[in-house]
């Protein structure tokens, strides 16, 4: 029972396993079969039995199915056998049709192959056209490049190269001709650099040769711009000068009008002739070369080369000729070359970007300015002609104004002009020293005679002289001074004019110009004129009469100094009451000259007395006197009377001093004669004769040859001599006289 119950329990399990095997995939059969072996013993056997039974059932079902469909299968085979004959017929027909179709398609194949070849050719042609259309712009651009190179349009050629490299060559880079073009472009660039650099060198050489013309043109332009204002200034000065006179010290109006007319004529001529710098110089090589090097990315190399070459040219321009100081043309050529150089640099500065900078031009100008100042200071020191120095000053002013108009600082040049002004004054002083010497040599040292009113007015127009007594006198009459006085006065004014010429256009105030004129005039008076006067006074051929006239002349020149001050005031329009106004030193100048002349009068008068005394021929052994004074002494007294008569025109103190000095010297000379150590003995007759001479001297002193002495002042000059004579007269025997 137990076994039967156990067998009944496994049957449903086996059926379940069989259902799983039939219904599941073969991949899952393994676990299902493994469960068969995991059941109770003999389960496998039972399962196999159950499996066999299942298989038998399926076989039965299949057999039933086959029996059911067998008749249909037979019918299908029968139908196939019937179709077989028709299929064979169809095959024959298809074979025949295929053969006939193949025969007919051979011609089509031939035509088709032709069409294929044509289509291939057409496609190739289209491809070639497309490629040619792609290459044609490249070739056209390259041809354009060659034309630009031939036409020397190098900047455009470089732009074309850029387009070729950036736009066109990438389209055709696979072609060999493109590679050849690419390889040729660097060579073309180098050729362009060399050609443009050659053009630049030619340009630099050209402007070096034409710098003087460029500078001359620029200086004419600057002078032309300044002409109008200068003309107005001259007109104002001319109008102001019409009433500029102090006692007939009139400034020559005709000379001003002539100068103004000449300046206006020059202005008209310059207006027609002046050209611009662009008219004289073709700057295109610089622009072209700069653009080329900029496109090539080598702008720094170009800038360095340009600046280096221009610095070399600057050194050449700044090197003066050894004989530059001999003529004004040498200075003019030097200035025009420098102006031309910096005008070109200024133009390059403003029309290019970065080729030259303001810092570069300022550095170059400072270097040049130091060299210019050193050159001018050295060469101007050789100039001895004031006219040449004045022309040099005018050139420096035009030079400075021109470069100042281009933005270059020129203050140091105007400072240099002050140094040259001192040198100009020195050359003027030397020139006027010669003029004064000539005047003194030509003077007759006699009062100026006048016979009519016309001659009187001529003298008055030259020299400011006022004397009511002289005006009241009838003709003929004489001026107290000699002819040299008005000539010297005129020359002093001419000196002021000459000094004023240098002060013009120096951009200085009227006060500064007034101060310069007064200082230079003081130098003329205190140094030049004073030196000439002193040299004149010391000349051996100048006698007492001439010395007297020189003293009179210096007195009138001293009085005329105030008119010279007024003359300068009218020129500069600066009042003399201004605190800082320099006064003229005429008073001290002519006072020193008078003192020197007075001293020379005393000396020459004493020398003349010595000459007369040397003529004395006393016979110290004579027994009796001649009964009258010695002849030499009478001649000497007559000479002194005539000389002292001339002294009436001198200041009283001078004449009195000269008279006292002469009497004292005469007394001393006679005393020395009497007390001569070589004189061993004197006779009484000689003493009496000597006493007669002393008496004549005392009579001369008492006759008041020069008015103004008080009492017996002049006679006191002979008191010692009188005492010696009295002592000698009292001696009873002849013997050596002792003091």
XYZ file of C-alpha atoms in Angstrom:
739
model
C 0.000 0.000 0.000
C 2.830 2.196 0.805
C 4.429 1.678 -2.553
C 1.226 2.202 -4.375
C 0.591 5.441 -2.564
C 4.107 6.568 -3.286
C 3.710 5.745 -7.006
C 0.515 7.738 -7.158
C 2.306 10.727 -5.687
C 5.023 10.806 -8.308
C 2.800 10.500 -11.364
C 1.514 14.082 -11.251
C 5.057 15.316 -10.693
C 6.303 13.509 -13.806
C 3.505 14.879 -15.840
C 4.406 18.374 -14.668
C 8.052 17.810 -15.648
C 7.043 16.532 -19.065
C 4.853 19.582 -19.602
C 7.755 21.856 -18.676
C 10.044 20.003 -21.078
C 7.555 20.372 -23.903
C 6.707 23.956 -23.184
C 10.092 25.451 -22.257
C 13.210 26.133 -24.274
C 15.939 23.593 -24.453
C 18.211 25.902 -22.399
C 15.986 25.402 -19.373
C 15.679 21.604 -19.709
C 18.761 20.934 -17.550
C 17.339 22.107 -14.235
C 14.055 20.313 -14.977
C 15.820 17.010 -15.654
C 17.998 17.529 -12.566
C 14.851 17.591 -10.456
C 14.011 14.065 -11.747
C 17.137 12.710 -10.101
C 16.558 14.585 -6.927
C 13.241 12.769 -6.154
C 12.705 9.422 -4.466
C 14.548 6.339 -5.587
C 13.322 4.657 -8.742
C 11.912 7.970 -9.835
C 14.119 7.887 -12.891
C 12.748 4.604 -14.029
C 9.269 5.712 -13.471
C 9.938 8.906 -15.334
C 11.334 6.998 -18.290
C 8.287 4.863 -18.360
C 6.118 7.871 -18.244
C 8.198 9.447 -21.012
C 7.833 6.392 -23.222
C 4.149 6.426 -22.721
C 4.048 10.096 -23.719
C 6.090 9.431 -26.827
C 3.768 6.638 -27.870
C 0.824 8.938 -27.490
C 2.465 11.545 -29.689
C 3.310 8.952 -32.324
C -0.259 7.960 -32.435
C -1.339 11.531 -32.909
C 1.203 12.027 -35.707
C 0.006 8.898 -37.443
C -3.522 10.112 -37.219
C -2.460 13.474 -38.626
C -0.598 11.886 -41.562
C -3.490 9.612 -42.356
C -5.739 12.623 -42.363
C -3.566 14.663 -44.822
C -2.319 11.844 -47.072
C -4.935 12.370 -49.775
C -4.108 16.033 -50.064
C -0.430 15.213 -50.465
C -1.194 12.776 -53.256
C -3.348 15.352 -54.995
C -0.509 17.892 -54.765
C 1.986 15.487 -56.331
C -0.409 14.780 -59.130
C -0.797 18.475 -59.877
C 2.959 18.916 -59.846
C 3.366 16.238 -62.420
C 0.856 18.010 -64.620
C 2.741 21.302 -64.282
C 6.089 19.741 -65.116
C 5.354 19.665 -68.841
C 4.271 23.275 -68.905
C 7.397 24.214 -66.923
C 9.643 22.601 -69.519
C 7.910 24.508 -72.285
C 8.265 27.698 -70.339
C 11.962 27.061 -69.809
C 12.494 26.614 -73.547
C 10.621 29.810 -74.255
C 12.606 31.729 -71.610
C 15.888 30.415 -73.013
C 14.929 31.441 -76.506
C 13.789 34.823 -75.324
C 16.994 35.315 -73.393
C 19.069 34.435 -76.441
C 17.156 36.796 -78.651
C 17.384 39.519 -75.957
C 21.143 39.046 -75.646
C 21.568 39.338 -79.380
C 19.535 42.470 -79.431
C 21.422 44.058 -76.406
C 24.886 43.742 -77.896
C 24.417 46.951 -79.934
C 22.883 48.626 -76.941
C 25.916 47.638 -74.881
C 28.196 49.139 -77.501
C 26.254 52.415 -77.501
C 26.045 52.322 -73.734
C 29.810 51.997 -73.454
C 30.162 54.957 -75.815
C 27.767 56.936 -73.702
C 29.695 55.977 -70.586
C 32.941 57.137 -72.144
C 31.316 60.429 -73.181
C 29.893 60.884 -69.764
C 33.317 60.255 -68.238
C 34.912 62.767 -70.635
C 32.194 65.279 -69.898
C 32.715 64.805 -66.193
C 36.460 65.189 -66.618
C 35.959 68.330 -68.692
C 33.658 69.725 -66.056
C 36.206 68.901 -63.383
C 38.955 70.551 -65.409
C 36.840 73.643 -65.959
C 36.071 73.810 -62.274
C 39.723 73.460 -61.380
C 40.721 75.996 -64.005
C 38.101 78.386 -62.705
C 39.597 77.829 -59.282
C 43.157 78.409 -60.544
C 42.349 81.281 -62.892
C 41.980 83.957 -60.136
C 45.267 82.770 -58.678
C 46.987 83.092 -62.018
C 45.367 86.459 -62.624
C 46.518 87.717 -59.227
C 50.016 86.423 -59.849
C 50.026 88.110 -63.248
C 48.837 91.279 -61.533
C 51.707 90.881 -59.070
C 54.200 90.698 -61.947
C 52.698 93.835 -63.516
C 52.909 95.681 -60.207
C 56.526 94.669 -59.827
C 57.275 95.870 -63.344
C 55.462 99.160 -62.662
C 57.392 99.562 -59.342
C 54.171 99.561 -57.354
C 55.801 97.619 -54.582
C 53.365 98.398 -51.800
C 50.459 97.192 -53.959
C 52.539 94.144 -54.896
C 52.964 93.273 -51.212
C 49.236 93.592 -50.660
C 48.686 91.296 -53.653
C 51.095 88.770 -52.125
C 49.103 88.850 -48.903
C 45.900 88.147 -50.828
C 47.569 85.312 -52.691
C 48.828 83.706 -49.504
C 45.742 84.208 -47.385
C 42.937 83.817 -49.925
C 43.995 82.224 -53.224
C 46.806 79.786 -52.532
C 44.758 77.664 -50.067
C 42.389 76.875 -52.978
C 45.129 75.453 -55.193
C 47.773 74.426 -52.705
C 47.758 70.845 -54.073
C 49.106 71.945 -57.464
C 52.802 72.098 -58.268
C 52.624 75.518 -59.903
C 51.201 76.881 -56.639
C 54.179 75.501 -54.755
C 56.499 77.243 -57.210
C 54.646 80.504 -56.692
C 54.789 80.107 -52.927
C 58.533 79.467 -53.090
C 59.016 82.554 -55.294
C 57.191 85.028 -53.008
C 59.969 85.342 -50.352
C 62.446 86.182 -53.107
C 60.093 88.842 -54.456
C 59.753 90.311 -50.960
C 63.523 90.513 -50.589
C 63.754 92.157 -53.999
C 61.163 94.718 -52.936
C 63.051 95.407 -49.701
C 66.304 95.914 -51.576
C 64.711 98.139 -54.205
C 62.849 100.244 -51.641
C 65.994 100.549 -49.534
C 67.891 101.658 -52.634
C 65.212 104.291 -53.284
C 65.520 105.425 -49.667
C 69.280 105.786 -50.013
C 68.787 107.856 -53.151
C 66.264 109.996 -51.263
C 68.652 110.530 -48.346
C 71.411 111.498 -50.728
C 69.066 113.861 -52.550
C 67.906 115.708 -49.434
C 71.518 115.939 -48.246
C 72.403 117.732 -51.455
C 69.309 119.944 -51.396
C 69.230 120.732 -47.663
C 70.543 124.240 -48.270
C 67.811 124.954 -50.813
C 65.153 123.529 -48.489
C 66.501 125.589 -45.597
C 66.681 128.725 -47.716
C 63.062 128.252 -48.729
C 61.940 127.661 -45.137
C 63.848 130.715 -43.914
C 62.288 132.830 -46.652
C 58.866 131.597 -45.580
C 59.555 132.472 -41.942
C 60.924 135.850 -42.943
C 57.929 136.455 -45.207
C 55.502 135.693 -42.369
C 57.365 138.108 -40.132
C 57.706 140.873 -42.706
C 54.289 142.361 -42.173
C 54.678 142.831 -38.422
C 58.221 144.117 -38.872
C 57.012 146.609 -41.476
C 54.371 147.877 -39.078
C 56.972 148.261 -36.371
C 59.208 150.219 -38.730
C 56.280 152.415 -39.728
C 55.547 153.139 -36.087
C 59.191 153.894 -35.421
C 59.317 156.154 -38.450
C 56.241 158.060 -37.323
C 57.625 158.294 -33.825
C 60.997 159.416 -35.194
C 59.532 162.358 -37.090
C 59.471 164.407 -33.910
C 62.440 162.745 -32.264
C 64.931 165.510 -31.772
C 66.539 167.427 -28.986
C 68.098 170.656 -30.188
C 68.189 169.515 -33.801
C 69.194 165.920 -32.924
C 66.783 164.601 -35.519
C 66.739 160.948 -36.548
C 67.106 160.660 -40.336
C 63.612 160.045 -41.680
C 64.746 159.424 -45.216
C 66.858 156.498 -44.118
C 63.884 154.921 -42.325
C 61.662 155.404 -45.347
C 64.303 153.888 -47.602
C 64.687 150.861 -45.318
C 60.916 150.387 -45.145
C 60.542 150.675 -48.910
C 63.359 148.206 -49.452
C 61.807 145.724 -47.000
C 58.414 145.936 -48.728
C 60.034 145.361 -52.126
C 61.808 142.323 -50.743
C 58.471 141.088 -49.366
C 56.880 141.258 -52.816
C 59.799 139.436 -54.379
C 59.772 136.743 -51.704
C 56.029 136.270 -52.110
C 56.566 135.289 -55.717
C 59.608 133.124 -55.172
C 58.804 131.205 -51.967
C 57.975 127.534 -52.491
C 56.840 124.900 -50.044
C 59.071 122.103 -48.871
C 56.846 119.588 -50.667
C 57.523 121.432 -53.906
C 61.236 120.868 -53.487
C 61.323 117.316 -52.106
C 59.569 114.144 -53.218
C 58.913 112.244 -49.989
C 57.260 109.282 -51.733
C 60.356 107.027 -51.373
C 60.124 107.409 -47.590
C 56.401 106.716 -47.485
C 56.755 103.792 -49.860
C 59.664 102.263 -47.987
C 57.926 102.752 -44.629
C 54.743 101.097 -45.898
C 56.701 98.249 -47.431
C 58.634 97.522 -44.260
C 55.434 97.849 -42.227
C 53.697 95.267 -44.419
C 56.746 93.010 -44.166
C 56.679 93.314 -40.382
C 60.194 94.771 -40.336
C 59.297 98.359 -39.498
C 61.768 98.527 -36.608
C 64.691 97.723 -38.919
C 63.651 100.506 -41.266
C 63.235 103.019 -38.442
C 66.644 102.188 -36.979
C 68.319 102.469 -40.384
C 66.611 105.774 -41.191
C 67.477 107.332 -37.841
C 71.065 106.094 -37.992
C 71.595 107.531 -41.468
C 69.962 110.835 -40.567
C 72.168 111.173 -37.499
C 75.209 110.673 -39.716
C 73.899 113.346 -42.068
C 73.236 115.635 -39.100
C 76.878 115.363 -38.038
C 77.974 116.222 -41.579
C 75.600 119.188 -41.754
C 76.758 120.488 -38.384
C 80.410 120.373 -39.435
C 81.299 123.907 -40.591
C 83.810 124.930 -43.207
C 87.104 126.175 -41.878
C 86.705 129.598 -43.535
C 83.043 130.021 -42.661
C 83.765 133.137 -40.587
C 85.255 135.027 -43.530
C 82.006 135.806 -45.366
C 78.334 135.957 -44.538
C 77.663 133.430 -47.310
C 79.549 130.834 -45.299
C 77.257 131.352 -42.320
C 74.171 131.471 -44.545
C 75.040 128.159 -46.181
C 75.654 126.621 -42.752
C 72.292 127.792 -41.404
C 70.273 126.846 -44.489
C 71.653 123.301 -44.436
C 70.708 122.875 -40.778
C 67.247 124.359 -41.302
C 66.739 122.125 -44.332
C 67.677 119.073 -42.296
C 65.252 119.787 -39.456
C 62.449 120.928 -41.754
C 62.616 117.514 -43.420
C 62.613 115.789 -40.026
C 59.639 117.843 -38.879
C 57.759 116.937 -42.046
C 58.568 113.250 -41.540
C 57.417 113.550 -37.920
C 53.996 114.881 -38.879
C 53.219 112.787 -41.957
C 54.470 109.402 -40.740
C 53.518 107.444 -37.682
C 56.440 106.333 -35.595
C 59.264 106.716 -38.120
C 60.553 109.605 -36.030
C 59.145 110.710 -32.709
C 59.096 114.022 -30.925
C 61.537 112.635 -28.366
C 63.896 111.632 -31.179
C 63.736 115.036 -32.879
C 64.181 116.820 -29.532
C 67.239 114.698 -28.762
C 68.629 115.349 -32.229
C 67.930 119.084 -31.933
C 69.556 119.355 -28.500
C 72.650 117.628 -29.851
C 72.650 119.887 -32.895
C 72.003 123.018 -30.829
C 75.015 122.352 -28.610
C 77.178 121.866 -31.687
C 75.744 124.977 -33.398
C 76.387 127.148 -30.362
C 79.950 125.832 -30.038
C 80.603 126.439 -33.757
C 79.123 129.940 -33.729
C 80.924 130.851 -30.543
C 84.233 129.688 -32.031
C 83.849 131.169 -35.517
C 82.242 134.429 -34.471
C 85.269 135.124 -32.291
C 87.282 135.543 -35.498
C 84.943 138.216 -36.865
C 86.452 141.677 -36.662
C 84.025 143.411 -38.997
C 80.921 144.722 -37.154
C 78.900 144.588 -40.375
C 79.672 140.872 -40.681
C 78.758 140.316 -37.019
C 75.484 142.197 -37.597
C 74.677 140.079 -40.636
C 75.507 136.989 -38.580
C 73.094 138.183 -35.903
C 70.347 138.690 -38.492
C 70.978 135.206 -39.850
C 70.810 133.721 -36.350
C 67.520 135.528 -35.682
C 65.994 134.270 -38.939
C 67.428 130.819 -38.229
C 65.944 130.804 -34.718
C 62.565 132.190 -35.824
C 62.351 129.601 -38.593
C 63.043 126.614 -36.349
C 60.878 128.056 -33.582
C 58.039 128.070 -36.090
C 58.568 124.316 -36.453
C 58.377 123.755 -32.711
C 62.062 123.621 -31.806
C 63.203 125.484 -28.650
C 65.649 128.277 -29.504
C 66.145 130.122 -26.216
C 69.792 129.093 -26.111
C 70.338 130.762 -29.482
C 69.027 134.048 -28.158
C 71.287 133.627 -25.126
C 74.147 133.155 -27.574
C 73.123 136.371 -29.291
C 73.812 138.214 -26.061
C 77.341 136.842 -26.122
C 77.685 137.848 -29.761
C 76.214 141.243 -28.875
C 79.134 141.801 -26.519
C 81.502 140.810 -29.301
C 79.607 143.067 -31.714
C 80.028 145.928 -29.292
C 83.733 145.145 -29.085
C 84.074 145.274 -32.873
C 82.090 148.508 -32.899
C 84.333 149.948 -30.238
C 87.405 149.012 -32.262
C 85.897 150.507 -35.407
C 84.900 153.702 -33.637
C 88.316 153.910 -32.036
C 89.708 154.232 -35.560
C 86.991 156.746 -36.417
C 87.857 158.852 -33.375
C 91.554 158.677 -34.158
C 90.890 159.879 -37.694
C 88.769 162.756 -36.373
C 91.460 163.799 -33.936
C 94.140 163.602 -36.608
C 92.141 165.737 -39.019
C 91.235 168.359 -36.414
C 93.109 171.676 -36.469
C 92.335 172.295 -32.759
C 91.093 175.794 -33.453
C 87.677 177.303 -32.742
C 85.227 176.757 -35.604
C 84.967 179.955 -37.664
C 81.604 180.887 -39.192
C 80.979 183.731 -41.602
C 77.224 183.579 -42.163
C 73.931 182.247 -40.841
C 73.979 179.171 -43.063
C 77.260 177.929 -41.656
C 75.994 178.642 -38.159
C 72.874 176.519 -38.735
C 74.956 173.697 -40.185
C 77.073 173.518 -37.035
C 74.007 173.793 -34.776
C 72.302 170.959 -36.690
C 75.283 168.722 -35.986
C 75.921 169.632 -32.376
C 73.561 170.883 -29.630
C 75.228 174.170 -28.710
C 73.491 176.981 -26.889
C 75.159 180.294 -26.108
C 73.120 183.482 -26.069
C 76.209 185.688 -26.167
C 77.479 183.929 -29.264
C 74.065 184.204 -30.929
C 74.070 187.963 -30.329
C 77.496 188.432 -31.864
C 77.680 189.524 -35.463
C 79.322 187.529 -38.216
C 82.040 186.470 -38.598
C 82.337 184.742 -35.244
C 83.685 181.534 -33.777
C 82.384 178.578 -31.853
C 84.580 177.841 -28.828
C 85.030 174.167 -29.718
C 86.996 172.800 -32.643
C 85.689 170.835 -35.617
C 86.208 167.449 -33.906
C 83.429 168.069 -31.350
C 80.411 167.939 -33.727
C 82.059 165.083 -35.607
C 82.505 163.098 -32.405
C 78.939 163.852 -31.343
C 77.626 162.636 -34.705
C 79.746 159.499 -34.505
C 78.477 158.716 -31.011
C 74.930 158.879 -32.362
C 75.969 156.692 -35.283
C 77.368 154.256 -32.755
C 74.019 154.239 -30.968
C 72.300 153.520 -34.285
C 74.733 150.693 -34.984
C 74.219 149.262 -31.508
C 70.460 149.558 -31.935
C 70.608 147.494 -35.118
C 71.839 144.509 -33.144
C 69.140 144.936 -30.492
C 66.349 144.685 -33.061
C 64.481 141.380 -33.430
C 65.944 139.976 -30.217
C 62.475 139.684 -28.642
C 63.510 142.025 -25.833
C 61.514 144.731 -24.118
C 62.120 148.422 -24.684
C 63.564 148.664 -21.189
C 66.148 145.996 -21.937
C 67.015 147.621 -25.269
C 67.364 150.985 -23.539
C 69.662 149.429 -20.970
C 71.767 147.776 -23.688
C 72.095 151.014 -25.640
C 73.128 152.976 -22.587
C 75.650 150.383 -21.475
C 77.243 150.142 -24.917
C 77.325 153.942 -25.165
C 78.972 154.100 -21.769
C 81.601 151.655 -22.983
C 82.171 153.881 -26.004
C 82.602 156.944 -23.811
C 84.504 155.507 -20.884
C 86.755 153.146 -22.763
C 87.094 153.983 -26.437
C 86.693 157.740 -26.534
C 88.481 158.159 -23.231
C 91.394 156.031 -24.435
C 91.596 157.969 -27.707
C 91.582 161.236 -25.828
C 94.299 160.083 -23.457
C 96.429 158.814 -26.334
C 95.871 162.104 -28.144
C 96.826 164.110 -25.077
C 100.053 162.142 -24.650
C 101.202 162.515 -28.264
C 104.431 164.516 -28.501
C 103.235 166.783 -31.299
C 100.264 168.045 -29.284
C 101.230 171.430 -27.971
C 99.856 173.660 -25.269
C 97.410 175.362 -27.610
C 96.048 172.010 -28.719
C 95.780 170.838 -25.111
C 93.843 173.965 -24.201
C 91.478 173.323 -27.094
C 91.113 169.659 -26.050
C 90.030 170.768 -22.569
C 87.493 173.138 -24.105
C 86.260 170.356 -26.409
C 85.805 167.872 -23.557
C 83.816 170.466 -21.639
C 81.338 170.854 -24.483
C 81.192 167.082 -25.088
C 80.428 166.589 -21.424
C 77.584 169.089 -21.642
C 76.242 167.274 -24.707
C 75.867 163.957 -22.832
C 72.434 164.944 -21.569
C 71.325 165.349 -25.188
C 72.653 161.864 -25.948
C 70.570 160.513 -23.067
C 67.507 162.272 -24.487
C 68.386 160.860 -27.893
C 68.390 157.290 -26.501
C 65.188 157.989 -24.598
C 63.410 159.068 -27.771
C 64.564 155.894 -29.536
C 63.441 153.483 -26.820
C 60.619 155.582 -25.350
C 61.910 154.802 -21.861
C 61.883 157.756 -19.506
C 65.113 158.733 -17.800
C 63.240 158.939 -14.520
C 62.779 155.161 -14.549
C 64.379 153.585 -11.511
C 66.578 151.128 -13.407
C 67.603 153.481 -16.203
C 71.380 153.535 -16.660
C 72.973 156.961 -16.780
C 75.707 157.951 -19.231
C 79.136 158.294 -17.702
C 80.182 161.288 -19.804
C 80.869 163.429 -16.767
C 83.551 161.132 -15.373
C 84.895 160.291 -18.852
C 85.534 163.847 -19.950
C 86.560 164.932 -16.467
C 89.344 162.335 -16.509
C 90.372 163.478 -19.973
C 90.468 167.098 -18.797
C 92.534 166.172 -15.788
C 94.937 164.326 -18.059
C 95.065 167.314 -20.414
C 95.600 169.676 -17.506
C 98.415 167.537 -16.203
C 99.890 167.401 -19.690
C 99.621 171.204 -19.914
C 101.525 171.535 -16.672
C 104.129 169.095 -17.884
C 104.559 170.644 -21.336
C 104.584 174.152 -19.884
C 107.356 173.120 -17.553
C 109.180 171.455 -20.422
C 108.896 174.657 -22.428
C 110.248 176.618 -19.479
C 113.129 174.149 -19.283
C 113.858 174.724 -22.956
C 114.103 178.477 -22.387
C 116.154 178.029 -19.243
C 118.572 175.821 -21.132
C 119.221 178.846 -23.393
C 120.545 180.806 -20.415
C 124.232 181.669 -20.820
C 125.310 183.400 -17.647
C 128.883 184.619 -17.331
C 129.403 183.918 -13.658
C 132.688 185.810 -13.712
C 131.425 189.033 -15.279
C 132.429 192.200 -13.462
C 129.442 194.365 -14.373
C 125.806 193.482 -15.218
C 124.283 194.260 -18.618
C 121.788 196.648 -17.091
C 118.779 194.718 -18.405
C 117.280 191.269 -17.915
C 118.621 188.295 -19.860
C 117.218 187.775 -23.323
C 116.124 184.143 -22.726
C 114.127 185.241 -19.696
C 112.358 188.011 -21.556
C 111.492 185.569 -24.340
C 110.220 183.127 -21.736
C 108.076 185.776 -20.071
C 106.650 186.870 -23.414
C 105.887 183.228 -24.217
C 104.145 182.764 -20.887
C 102.096 185.914 -21.404
C 100.890 184.651 -24.797
C 100.139 181.210 -23.442
C 98.239 182.531 -20.458
C 96.302 184.708 -22.854
C 95.122 181.489 -24.517
C 94.208 180.123 -21.096
C 91.452 182.701 -20.779
C 89.063 180.143 -22.381
C 89.939 177.588 -19.707
C 88.185 177.341 -16.381
C 89.740 179.867 -14.010
C 91.122 177.284 -11.634
C 92.947 175.482 -14.446
C 94.563 178.674 -15.731
C 95.565 179.747 -12.200
C 97.005 176.330 -11.439
C 98.977 176.346 -14.697
C 100.288 179.847 -13.987
C 101.266 178.994 -10.414
C 102.883 175.749 -11.573
C 104.864 177.606 -14.272
C 106.091 180.270 -11.859
C 107.083 177.696 -9.271
C 108.895 175.621 -11.855
C 110.697 178.699 -13.185
C 111.707 179.651 -9.683
C 112.936 176.145 -8.983
C 114.873 176.009 -12.270
C 116.599 179.371 -11.532
C 117.318 178.234 -8.009
C 118.923 175.042 -9.263
C 120.980 177.085 -11.714
C 122.217 179.318 -8.915
C 122.972 176.415 -6.617
C 124.537 174.183 -9.217
C 127.248 172.052 -7.610
C 129.527 172.493 -10.581
C 129.483 176.260 -10.094
C 132.588 177.013 -7.982
C 132.370 180.798 -7.721
C 130.174 183.747 -8.769
C 131.151 187.345 -9.338
C 129.158 190.244 -7.960
C 128.324 191.354 -11.498
C 126.851 187.929 -12.243
C 124.795 188.101 -9.048
C 123.491 191.538 -10.007
C 122.611 190.287 -13.514
C 120.802 187.285 -12.000
C 118.990 189.675 -9.673
C 117.711 191.624 -12.693
C 116.205 188.404 -14.055
C 114.530 187.658 -10.715
C 113.126 191.182 -10.680
C 111.559 190.519 -14.125
C 110.044 187.324 -12.799
C 108.556 189.196 -9.855
C 107.224 191.893 -12.151
C 105.651 189.205 -14.326
C 104.002 187.635 -11.270
C 102.727 190.980 -10.031
C 101.252 191.816 -13.465
C 98.544 189.173 -12.855
C 99.008 187.237 -16.121
C 95.987 185.100 -15.138
C 93.157 186.831 -13.295
C 91.782 185.495 -10.064
C 94.828 185.437 -7.752
C 94.392 187.077 -4.380
C 97.046 189.592 -3.331
C 100.643 188.520 -3.774
C 99.838 184.829 -4.055
C 101.594 184.416 -7.380
C 104.651 186.401 -6.224
C 105.171 183.950 -3.384
C 106.367 181.457 -6.003
C 109.627 183.486 -6.241
C 110.097 184.244 -2.533
C 112.786 181.628 -1.983
C 114.656 182.745 -5.072
C 114.505 186.373 -3.879
C 116.006 185.440 -0.551
C 118.896 183.662 -2.232
C 119.573 186.712 -4.407
C 119.568 189.015 -1.391
C 121.968 186.717 0.398
C 124.290 186.708 -2.581
C 124.209 190.524 -2.921
C 125.345 190.983 0.670
C 128.544 188.936 0.213
C 131.674 191.150 0.015
C 133.711 188.675 -1.963
C 133.130 186.259 -4.727
C 132.452 182.817 -3.444
C 130.375 179.695 -3.902
C 126.841 180.317 -2.888
C 125.499 177.919 -0.332
C 121.892 177.348 0.506
